[in-house]
Amino acid sequence: MRTFGAVLQALREHTELSREEFGHLVGLSKHTVASIEQGRRMPDPDFADRAETILGNTGALRRAAPCLTRQPGLAAWFRRWARLETTAITLYTYECRLIPGLLQTEAYARTLFTNQLPPLDDEQIEAQWVARAERQRLLRERPNTAFSFILEEHLFRRHTGGVEVTRGLVDHVLEIAQLRNVELQIMPTKQEAHAGLGGPMRLLETPENKWFAYCEGQESGQFIADSKVVSMLQMRYARMRSQALTLKDSMSLLQRMRGDL
């Protein structure tokens, strides 16, 4: 990523474009351009093609883009989705198995890592937490991205990691829910049926207003680009938003659970 960024910067400077000017042409902020040039941000899948037309069509970026890799700690089947997350303008998440990575505390995440089978060594656990913490920066570094989470009530009731871990988790989620770009709803356990019984799902919208979906199982993940399937999942998510507790009631429930710990 650092090498790709250095080549991008060299080509941009050769064409005598500032980061702001180049960013305007490719639809990114100057800060995002800087992050890509410094090797801190993975460019989206269409970036190389957009950049090539502006920087002389040398072919260097287009040929190098498929070789880009993220830091260790992300599952191979998740990396394509993780790349899109970094530039998405809308992100929806429904979870019924565990607290999603973007909302996890370090203690909660390490509980999951240490109980994984086959067992992970210390280096692997550390790499997974570093990658997860890096993803979590999206919530605060992308204030114009709309995040929506629908979480099953039982995810908090399970007390994964023990009472202290759960107490810290609830405090953290309540704090994140105060961000203007975050909406969090709880699906109550007493809800007899809802539109998400088919399993967890994630949806995102790119800066080009294209929608994609992602569904994950054990040791596998399905990236969905078929517009008909994505539309169906959007319908389900929209229905769930009406079936879950309101934003206010969700916060009240979390606060009551926190008080009971």
mmCIF file of C-alpha atoms in Angstrom:
data_model
loop_
_atom_site.group_PDB
_atom_site.id
_atom_site.type_symbol
_atom_site.label_atom_id
_atom_site.label_comp_id
_atom_site.label_asym_id
_atom_site.label_seq_id
_atom_site.Cartn_x
_atom_site.Cartn_y
_atom_site.Cartn_z
ATOM 1 C CA MET A 1 0.000 0.000 0.000
ATOM 2 C CA ARG A 2 2.875 2.384 0.761
ATOM 3 C CA THR A 3 4.504 1.620 -2.596
ATOM 4 C CA PHE A 4 1.222 2.112 -4.434
ATOM 5 C CA GLY A 5 0.733 5.414 -2.607
ATOM 6 C CA ALA A 6 4.237 6.608 -3.458
ATOM 7 C CA VAL A 7 3.687 5.899 -7.153
ATOM 8 C CA LEU A 8 0.325 7.676 -7.025
ATOM 9 C CA GLN A 9 1.909 10.731 -5.412
ATOM 10 C CA ALA A 10 4.712 10.795 -7.991
ATOM 11 C CA LEU A 11 2.253 10.634 -10.887
ATOM 12 C CA ARG A 12 0.036 13.305 -9.319
ATOM 13 C CA GLU A 13 2.944 15.665 -8.770
ATOM 14 C CA HIS A 14 4.200 15.007 -12.309
ATOM 15 C CA THR A 15 0.850 16.230 -13.637
ATOM 16 C CA GLU A 16 1.151 19.273 -11.320
ATOM 17 C CA LEU A 17 -2.087 18.585 -9.476
ATOM 18 C CA SER A 18 -2.534 19.347 -5.783
ATOM 19 C CA ARG A 19 -4.158 16.729 -3.582
ATOM 20 C CA GLU A 20 -7.281 18.864 -3.442
ATOM 21 C CA GLU A 21 -7.437 19.242 -7.237
ATOM 22 C CA PHE A 22 -6.808 15.541 -7.826
ATOM 23 C CA GLY A 23 -9.311 14.580 -5.138
ATOM 24 C CA HIS A 24 -11.987 16.713 -6.787
ATOM 25 C CA LEU A 25 -11.412 14.916 -10.088
ATOM 26 C CA VAL A 26 -11.636 11.413 -8.596
ATOM 27 C CA GLY A 27 -14.427 12.209 -6.127
ATOM 28 C CA LEU A 28 -12.383 12.078 -2.895
ATOM 29 C CA SER A 29 -11.364 14.607 -0.258
ATOM 30 C CA LYS A 30 -7.760 15.811 -0.115
ATOM 31 C CA HIS A 31 -7.452 14.037 3.242
ATOM 32 C CA THR A 32 -8.453 10.696 1.704
ATOM 33 C CA VAL A 33 -5.979 11.240 -1.132
ATOM 34 C CA ALA A 34 -3.274 11.909 1.469
ATOM 35 C CA SER A 35 -4.168 8.708 3.338
ATOM 36 C CA ILE A 36 -3.894 6.647 0.141
ATOM 37 C CA GLU A 37 -0.577 8.257 -0.813
ATOM 38 C CA GLN A 38 0.821 7.567 2.657
ATOM 39 C CA GLY A 39 -0.256 3.924 2.519
ATOM 40 C CA ARG A 40 -2.754 4.265 5.370
ATOM 41 C CA ARG A 41 -5.962 3.733 3.412
ATOM 42 C CA MET A 42 -6.942 1.056 0.933
ATOM 43 C CA PRO A 43 -8.314 2.645 -2.272
ATOM 44 C CA ASP A 44 -11.734 1.482 -3.441
ATOM 45 C CA PRO A 45 -11.908 -1.034 -6.329
ATOM 46 C CA ASP A 46 -12.618 1.609 -9.008
ATOM 47 C CA PHE A 47 -10.009 4.118 -7.828
ATOM 48 C CA ALA A 48 -7.177 2.965 -10.111
ATOM 49 C CA ASP A 49 -9.324 3.281 -13.247
ATOM 50 C CA ARG A 50 -10.489 6.780 -12.262
ATOM 51 C CA ALA A 51 -6.966 7.889 -11.386
ATOM 52 C CA GLU A 52 -5.407 6.501 -14.569
ATOM 53 C CA THR A 53 -7.549 8.701 -16.827
ATOM 54 C CA ILE A 54 -6.343 11.775 -14.943
ATOM 55 C CA LEU A 55 -2.682 10.832 -14.503
ATOM 56 C CA GLY A 56 -1.782 9.944 -18.077
ATOM 57 C CA ASN A 57 -2.986 6.363 -18.483
ATOM 58 C CA THR A 58 0.455 4.904 -17.763
ATOM 59 C CA GLY A 59 -1.121 1.642 -16.632
ATOM 60 C CA ALA A 60 1.050 1.536 -13.500
ATOM 61 C CA LEU A 61 -1.796 2.015 -11.037
ATOM 62 C CA ARG A 62 -4.161 -0.282 -12.897
ATOM 63 C CA ARG A 63 -1.626 -3.133 -12.916
ATOM 64 C CA ALA A 64 -0.582 -2.564 -9.299
ATOM 65 C CA ALA A 65 -4.078 -2.333 -7.779
ATOM 66 C CA PRO A 66 -4.817 -6.109 -7.815
ATOM 67 C CA CYS A 67 -1.648 -6.690 -5.754
ATOM 68 C CA LEU A 68 -2.732 -4.450 -2.872
ATOM 69 C CA THR A 69 -3.179 -6.211 0.450
ATOM 70 C CA ARG A 70 -4.338 -5.024 3.848
ATOM 71 C CA GLN A 71 -2.576 -5.639 7.129
ATOM 72 C CA PRO A 72 -2.840 -9.143 8.629
ATOM 73 C CA GLY A 73 -5.764 -9.857 10.913
ATOM 74 C CA LEU A 74 -8.616 -9.729 8.402
ATOM 75 C CA ALA A 75 -10.074 -12.965 7.097
ATOM 76 C CA ALA A 76 -9.422 -13.481 3.385
ATOM 77 C CA TRP A 77 -13.137 -13.634 2.583
ATOM 78 C CA PHE A 78 -13.750 -10.323 4.378
ATOM 79 C CA ARG A 79 -11.049 -8.188 2.750
ATOM 80 C CA ARG A 80 -13.059 -7.095 -0.280
ATOM 81 C CA TRP A 81 -15.851 -5.866 1.989
ATOM 82 C CA ALA A 82 -13.343 -4.147 4.282
ATOM 83 C CA ARG A 83 -11.976 -2.226 1.291
ATOM 84 C CA LEU A 84 -15.428 -0.915 0.426
ATOM 85 C CA GLU A 85 -16.101 0.026 4.056
ATOM 86 C CA THR A 86 -13.322 2.625 3.977
ATOM 87 C CA THR A 87 -15.137 4.780 1.402
ATOM 88 C CA ALA A 88 -18.798 3.838 1.940
ATOM 89 C CA ILE A 89 -21.297 6.636 2.552
ATOM 90 C CA THR A 90 -23.895 4.310 4.146
ATOM 91 C CA LEU A 91 -23.334 1.175 6.217
ATOM 92 C CA TYR A 92 -26.129 -1.022 7.633
ATOM 93 C CA THR A 93 -25.451 -3.953 9.969
ATOM 94 C CA TYR A 94 -27.822 -6.512 11.470
ATOM 95 C CA GLU A 95 -26.315 -9.049 13.885
ATOM 96 C CA CYS A 96 -27.830 -11.931 15.818
ATOM 97 C CA ARG A 97 -24.649 -13.900 16.704
ATOM 98 C CA LEU A 98 -22.233 -11.473 18.350
ATOM 99 C CA ILE A 99 -21.548 -7.762 18.699
ATOM 100 C CA PRO A 100 -20.242 -6.553 15.302
ATOM 101 C CA GLY A 101 -16.556 -5.718 15.067
ATOM 102 C CA LEU A 102 -17.110 -1.987 14.623
ATOM 103 C CA LEU A 103 -18.712 -1.840 18.093
ATOM 104 C CA GLN A 104 -16.558 -4.285 20.045
ATOM 105 C CA THR A 105 -14.359 -3.296 22.969
ATOM 106 C CA GLU A 106 -10.847 -4.696 23.186
ATOM 107 C CA ALA A 107 -11.825 -6.938 26.115
ATOM 108 C CA TYR A 108 -14.841 -8.329 24.234
ATOM 109 C CA ALA A 109 -12.817 -8.900 21.048
ATOM 110 C CA ARG A 110 -9.986 -10.623 22.898
ATOM 111 C CA THR A 111 -12.538 -12.916 24.558
ATOM 112 C CA LEU A 112 -13.632 -14.026 21.098
ATOM 113 C CA PHE A 113 -10.061 -14.431 19.861
ATOM 114 C CA THR A 114 -8.888 -16.485 22.836
ATOM 115 C CA ASN A 115 -11.837 -18.865 22.484
ATOM 116 C CA GLN A 116 -11.354 -19.422 18.774
ATOM 117 C CA LEU A 117 -10.700 -22.930 17.451
ATOM 118 C CA PRO A 118 -8.167 -23.927 16.276
ATOM 119 C CA PRO A 119 -6.417 -21.812 18.946
ATOM 120 C CA LEU A 120 -4.568 -18.648 17.910
ATOM 121 C CA ASP A 121 -1.116 -17.738 19.170
ATOM 122 C CA ASP A 122 -0.386 -14.380 20.815
ATOM 123 C CA GLU A 123 0.880 -12.827 17.579
ATOM 124 C CA GLN A 124 -2.270 -13.795 15.675
ATOM 125 C CA ILE A 125 -4.508 -12.464 18.437
ATOM 126 C CA GLU A 126 -2.632 -9.177 18.476
ATOM 127 C CA ALA A 127 -2.849 -8.869 14.675
ATOM 128 C CA GLN A 128 -6.599 -9.482 14.757
ATOM 129 C CA TRP A 129 -7.160 -6.849 17.421
ATOM 130 C CA VAL A 130 -4.984 -4.271 15.605
ATOM 131 C CA ALA A 131 -6.965 -4.855 12.392
ATOM 132 C CA ARG A 132 -10.276 -4.558 14.241
ATOM 133 C CA ALA A 133 -9.223 -1.371 16.037
ATOM 134 C CA GLU A 134 -8.154 0.096 12.705
ATOM 135 C CA ARG A 135 -11.604 -0.602 11.232
ATOM 136 C CA GLN A 136 -13.294 1.024 14.216
ATOM 137 C CA ARG A 137 -11.669 4.351 13.334
ATOM 138 C CA LEU A 138 -14.238 4.583 10.531
ATOM 139 C CA LEU A 139 -16.942 5.541 13.013
ATOM 140 C CA ARG A 140 -15.145 8.727 14.050
ATOM 141 C CA GLU A 141 -13.038 9.483 10.977
ATOM 142 C CA ARG A 142 -15.984 9.364 8.560
ATOM 143 C CA PRO A 143 -18.585 11.694 10.160
ATOM 144 C CA ASN A 144 -20.434 11.981 6.836
ATOM 145 C CA THR A 145 -20.955 8.225 6.611
ATOM 146 C CA ALA A 146 -24.316 7.055 7.992
ATOM 147 C CA PHE A 147 -23.985 3.952 10.199
ATOM 148 C CA SER A 148 -27.026 1.928 11.245
ATOM 149 C CA PHE A 149 -26.899 -1.079 13.575
ATOM 150 C CA ILE A 150 -29.693 -3.453 14.562
ATOM 151 C CA LEU A 151 -28.576 -5.805 17.319
ATOM 152 C CA GLU A 152 -30.459 -8.616 19.018
ATOM 153 C CA GLU A 153 -31.059 -8.010 22.727
ATOM 154 C CA HIS A 154 -29.640 -11.403 23.677
ATOM 155 C CA LEU A 155 -26.170 -10.363 22.461
ATOM 156 C CA PHE A 156 -25.878 -8.259 25.614
ATOM 157 C CA ARG A 157 -27.781 -10.663 27.853
ATOM 158 C CA ARG A 158 -25.283 -13.460 27.178
ATOM 159 C CA HIS A 159 -22.548 -11.645 29.172
ATOM 160 C CA THR A 160 -19.782 -12.835 26.845
ATOM 161 C CA GLY A 161 -16.505 -12.573 28.726
ATOM 162 C CA GLY A 162 -18.215 -12.025 32.076
ATOM 163 C CA VAL A 163 -19.950 -9.169 33.849
ATOM 164 C CA GLU A 164 -17.016 -6.733 33.753
ATOM 165 C CA VAL A 165 -16.494 -7.214 30.034
ATOM 166 C CA THR A 166 -20.230 -6.776 29.412
ATOM 167 C CA ARG A 167 -20.350 -3.647 31.568
ATOM 168 C CA GLY A 168 -17.547 -2.096 29.526
ATOM 169 C CA LEU A 169 -19.201 -3.199 26.306
ATOM 170 C CA VAL A 170 -22.558 -1.590 27.138
ATOM 171 C CA ASP A 171 -20.824 1.640 28.193
ATOM 172 C CA HIS A 172 -18.896 1.666 24.915
ATOM 173 C CA VAL A 173 -21.969 1.012 22.763
ATOM 174 C CA LEU A 174 -23.929 3.738 24.568
ATOM 175 C CA GLU A 175 -21.058 6.153 23.883
ATOM 176 C CA ILE A 176 -20.834 5.244 20.185
ATOM 177 C CA ALA A 177 -24.613 5.607 19.833
ATOM 178 C CA GLN A 178 -24.273 9.294 20.748
ATOM 179 C CA LEU A 179 -22.363 10.033 17.537
ATOM 180 C CA ARG A 180 -24.491 11.976 15.057
ATOM 181 C CA ASN A 181 -23.702 9.571 12.234
ATOM 182 C CA VAL A 182 -24.653 6.430 14.191
ATOM 183 C CA GLU A 183 -28.109 4.936 14.716
ATOM 184 C CA LEU A 184 -28.430 1.891 16.954
ATOM 185 C CA GLN A 185 -31.564 -0.151 17.544
ATOM 186 C CA ILE A 186 -32.191 -3.228 19.671
ATOM 187 C CA MET A 187 -34.342 -6.074 18.415
ATOM 188 C CA PRO A 188 -36.129 -7.222 21.596
ATOM 189 C CA THR A 189 -36.060 -10.878 22.529
ATOM 190 C CA LYS A 190 -39.843 -10.814 22.942
ATOM 191 C CA GLN A 191 -40.323 -9.853 19.287
ATOM 192 C CA GLU A 192 -42.052 -13.030 18.097
ATOM 193 C CA ALA A 193 -40.944 -12.677 14.472
ATOM 194 C CA HIS A 194 -39.073 -10.205 12.303
ATOM 195 C CA ALA A 195 -37.636 -9.866 8.798
ATOM 196 C CA GLY A 196 -34.082 -10.835 9.772
ATOM 197 C CA LEU A 197 -34.647 -14.389 10.898
ATOM 198 C CA GLY A 198 -32.678 -15.579 7.867
ATOM 199 C CA GLY A 199 -29.454 -14.474 9.531
ATOM 200 C CA PRO A 200 -27.048 -11.532 9.847
ATOM 201 C CA MET A 201 -26.503 -9.111 6.989
ATOM 202 C CA ARG A 202 -24.557 -6.027 6.049
ATOM 203 C CA LEU A 203 -25.349 -3.464 3.390
ATOM 204 C CA LEU A 204 -23.335 -0.528 2.113
ATOM 205 C CA GLU A 205 -23.612 2.301 -0.395
ATOM 206 C CA THR A 206 -20.532 3.500 -2.286
ATOM 207 C CA PRO A 207 -19.795 7.155 -3.193
ATOM 208 C CA GLU A 208 -21.105 6.247 -6.652
ATOM 209 C CA ASN A 209 -24.431 5.268 -5.026
ATOM 210 C CA LYS A 210 -23.979 1.580 -5.759
ATOM 211 C CA TRP A 211 -25.238 -0.866 -3.123
ATOM 212 C CA PHE A 212 -23.581 -4.120 -2.090
ATOM 213 C CA ALA A 213 -24.330 -6.707 0.579
ATOM 214 C CA TYR A 214 -22.334 -9.170 2.640
ATOM 215 C CA CYS A 215 -23.449 -12.212 4.609
ATOM 216 C CA GLU A 216 -21.058 -14.190 6.766
ATOM 217 C CA GLY A 217 -21.055 -17.710 8.163
ATOM 218 C CA GLN A 218 -18.450 -19.885 9.856
ATOM 219 C CA GLU A 219 -15.148 -19.642 7.957
ATOM 220 C CA SER A 220 -16.855 -18.104 4.932
ATOM 221 C CA GLY A 221 -18.382 -14.898 3.654
ATOM 222 C CA GLN A 222 -20.580 -14.094 0.675
ATOM 223 C CA PHE A 223 -20.089 -10.791 -1.129
ATOM 224 C CA ILE A 224 -23.300 -9.909 -2.984
ATOM 225 C CA ALA A 225 -23.345 -7.549 -5.970
ATOM 226 C CA ASP A 226 -26.530 -8.857 -7.637
ATOM 227 C CA SER A 227 -28.880 -5.848 -7.527
ATOM 228 C CA LYS A 228 -31.987 -8.043 -7.140
ATOM 229 C CA VAL A 229 -30.588 -9.820 -4.079
ATOM 230 C CA VAL A 230 -29.294 -6.560 -2.604
ATOM 231 C CA SER A 231 -32.715 -4.978 -3.103
ATOM 232 C CA MET A 232 -34.366 -7.894 -1.295
ATOM 233 C CA LEU A 233 -31.982 -7.504 1.651
ATOM 234 C CA GLN A 234 -32.632 -3.758 1.713
ATOM 235 C CA MET A 235 -36.346 -4.478 2.007
ATOM 236 C CA ARG A 236 -35.712 -6.834 4.916
ATOM 237 C CA TYR A 237 -33.483 -4.335 6.689
ATOM 238 C CA ALA A 238 -36.058 -1.569 6.237
ATOM 239 C CA ARG A 239 -38.739 -3.809 7.747
ATOM 240 C CA MET A 240 -36.482 -4.659 10.690
ATOM 241 C CA ARG A 241 -35.964 -0.973 11.440
ATOM 242 C CA SER A 242 -39.701 -0.689 11.984
ATOM 243 C CA GLN A 243 -39.832 -3.900 14.060
ATOM 244 C CA ALA A 244 -36.928 -3.100 16.380
ATOM 245 C CA LEU A 245 -37.140 -0.733 19.338
ATOM 246 C CA THR A 246 -36.919 2.973 18.550
ATOM 247 C CA LEU A 247 -33.586 4.734 19.009
ATOM 248 C CA LYS A 248 -34.747 6.208 22.309
ATOM 249 C CA ASP A 249 -36.206 2.956 23.623
ATOM 250 C CA SER A 250 -33.071 1.070 22.569
ATOM 251 C CA MET A 251 -30.884 3.412 24.610
ATOM 252 C CA SER A 252 -33.242 3.075 27.571
ATOM 253 C CA LEU A 253 -33.042 -0.708 27.416
ATOM 254 C CA LEU A 254 -29.236 -0.648 27.298
ATOM 255 C CA GLN A 255 -29.136 1.725 30.257
ATOM 256 C CA ARG A 256 -31.430 -0.585 32.253
ATOM 257 C CA MET A 257 -29.248 -3.569 31.396
ATOM 258 C CA ARG A 258 -26.190 -1.594 32.464
ATOM 259 C CA GLY A 259 -27.836 -0.829 35.789
ATOM 260 C CA ASP A 260 -28.606 -4.503 36.351
ATOM 261 C CA LEU A 261 -24.973 -5.588 35.956
#
